[in-house]
mmCIF file of C-alpha atoms in Angstrom:
data_model
loop_
_atom_site.group_PDB
_atom_site.id
_atom_site.type_symbol
_atom_site.label_atom_id
_atom_site.label_comp_id
_atom_site.label_asym_id
_atom_site.label_seq_id
_atom_site.Cartn_x
_atom_site.Cartn_y
_atom_site.Cartn_z
ATOM 1 C CA GLU A 1 111.465 93.958 97.607
ATOM 2 C CA VAL A 2 114.001 95.216 100.162
ATOM 3 C CA LEU A 3 112.906 98.444 101.826
ATOM 4 C CA THR A 4 116.117 99.934 102.955
ATOM 5 C CA ALA A 5 115.632 103.253 105.026
ATOM 6 C CA GLY A 6 111.866 102.480 105.277
ATOM 7 C CA ASP A 7 110.165 105.029 107.316
ATOM 8 C CA GLY A 8 106.773 106.541 106.860
ATOM 9 C CA LEU A 9 103.866 104.303 105.804
ATOM 10 C CA LEU A 10 100.569 105.173 104.123
ATOM 11 C CA ARG A 11 97.883 102.732 103.122
ATOM 12 C CA GLU A 12 94.883 103.747 101.051
ATOM 13 C CA GLY A 13 92.630 100.881 100.104
ATOM 14 C CA THR A 14 95.003 98.374 98.141
ATOM 15 C CA SER A 15 97.710 101.024 97.816
ATOM 16 C CA LEU A 16 100.755 101.126 100.245
ATOM 17 C CA PHE A 17 103.387 103.957 100.085
ATOM 18 C CA VAL A 18 106.575 103.447 101.799
ATOM 19 C CA VAL A 19 108.912 106.371 102.277
ATOM 20 C CA GLN A 20 112.508 105.493 102.149
ATOM 21 C CA ASN A 21 114.009 108.436 104.008
ATOM 22 C CA ARG A 22 117.687 108.366 103.232
ATOM 23 C CA LEU A 23 117.128 107.212 99.620
ATOM 24 C CA ASN A 24 114.771 110.099 99.034
ATOM 25 C CA THR A 25 112.325 107.752 97.574
ATOM 26 C CA VAL A 26 108.617 106.836 97.783
ATOM 27 C CA ALA A 27 107.763 103.178 96.887
ATOM 28 C CA LYS A 28 104.208 102.269 95.804
ATOM 29 C CA PHE A 29 103.001 98.722 96.412
ATOM 30 C CA ARG A 30 99.712 97.087 95.269
ATOM 31 C CA LEU A 31 98.324 94.974 98.071
ATOM 32 C CA ASN A 32 95.936 92.032 97.893
ATOM 33 C CA TRP A 33 92.581 92.794 99.325
ATOM 34 C CA SER A 34 93.392 91.468 102.860
ATOM 35 C CA GLY A 35 96.644 93.392 102.843
ATOM 36 C CA THR A 36 98.952 90.365 103.510
ATOM 37 C CA THR A 37 100.924 90.422 100.291
ATOM 38 C CA GLY A 38 101.942 93.030 97.771
ATOM 39 C CA ARG A 39 103.945 93.831 94.680
ATOM 40 C CA LEU A 40 106.061 96.820 93.897
ATOM 41 C CA VAL A 41 104.371 99.134 91.291
ATOM 42 C CA THR A 42 106.750 101.933 91.059
ATOM 43 C CA LYS A 43 109.405 103.956 92.913
ATOM 44 C CA VAL A 44 109.409 107.795 92.661
ATOM 45 C CA THR A 45 111.750 110.602 93.778
ATOM 46 C CA ASP A 46 111.926 114.304 93.511
ATOM 47 C CA PRO A 47 114.885 116.527 93.488
ATOM 48 C CA ARG A 48 113.231 118.587 96.321
ATOM 49 C CA PHE A 49 113.435 115.638 98.615
ATOM 50 C CA ASP A 50 115.887 116.236 101.616
ATOM 51 C CA VAL A 51 115.319 113.043 103.621
ATOM 52 C CA PRO A 52 111.537 112.853 103.778
ATOM 53 C CA THR A 53 110.259 110.959 106.944
ATOM 54 C CA THR A 54 106.641 110.361 106.469
ATOM 55 C CA VAL A 55 103.708 110.811 104.055
ATOM 56 C CA ALA A 56 100.168 112.093 103.942
ATOM 57 C CA SER A 57 97.780 112.390 101.272
ATOM 58 C CA PHE A 58 95.168 115.173 100.090
ATOM 59 C CA GLY A 59 93.424 115.147 96.940
ATOM 60 C CA ARG A 60 95.547 113.736 94.178
ATOM 61 C CA ARG A 61 98.787 114.463 95.895
ATOM 62 C CA LEU A 62 101.150 113.011 98.457
ATOM 63 C CA TYR A 63 102.967 115.353 100.898
ATOM 64 C CA LEU A 64 106.218 114.553 102.569
ATOM 65 C CA PRO A 65 108.022 116.696 105.104
ATOM 66 C CA ASN A 66 111.794 116.974 104.766
ATOM 67 C CA ALA A 67 113.650 116.128 107.998
ATOM 68 C CA ARG A 68 116.923 117.496 106.618
ATOM 69 C CA PHE A 69 119.040 114.986 108.700
ATOM 70 C CA SER A 70 122.108 115.920 106.756
ATOM 71 C CA THR A 71 121.805 119.705 107.688
ATOM 72 C CA PRO A 72 122.986 120.766 111.209
ATOM 73 C CA PRO A 73 119.982 122.481 112.729
ATOM 74 C CA THR A 74 120.390 126.131 113.757
ATOM 75 C CA PRO A 75 117.570 128.582 114.747
ATOM 76 C CA ASP A 76 117.485 129.773 111.037
ATOM 77 C CA THR A 77 117.254 126.262 109.523
ATOM 78 C CA THR A 78 114.122 126.097 107.307
ATOM 79 C CA TYR A 79 111.915 123.037 106.718
ATOM 80 C CA SER A 80 109.444 122.246 104.043
ATOM 81 C CA ALA A 81 106.857 119.743 102.982
ATOM 82 C CA ILE A 82 106.931 118.674 99.413
ATOM 83 C CA GLY A 83 103.811 117.809 97.448
ATOM 84 C CA ILE A 84 103.978 115.331 94.568
ATOM 85 C CA PRO A 85 101.556 113.877 92.187
ATOM 86 C CA ARG A 86 100.242 110.576 93.570
ATOM 87 C CA PRO A 87 102.074 107.833 91.727
#
C-alpha cells in the first residue's frame, strides 16, 4: 500500500493508524504480532477533516487535529480537533 502524504502514526496492539494529511484520510492496518508486516484493513475520511496531521485515541474514538494548511493563518483563524469512531 502506498501511503502518500503519510503523517501521524498510532500503533495500538496489532492496529496501526496512518494519517494521510493532504488526502484527509486515516488508513488502518492490521500488523503481525512482531509489527514487521501489515495489511490494509480500511481507509476512512470525514467531511470535517481539513488536513489532519496526527492522531490520538481515547475510549472508542480517534482524535485528529486539523492543521488547515490550505487556510492562510491570521489571528482569527480557528483550529479544531475532530473525533471519529475508531475504524
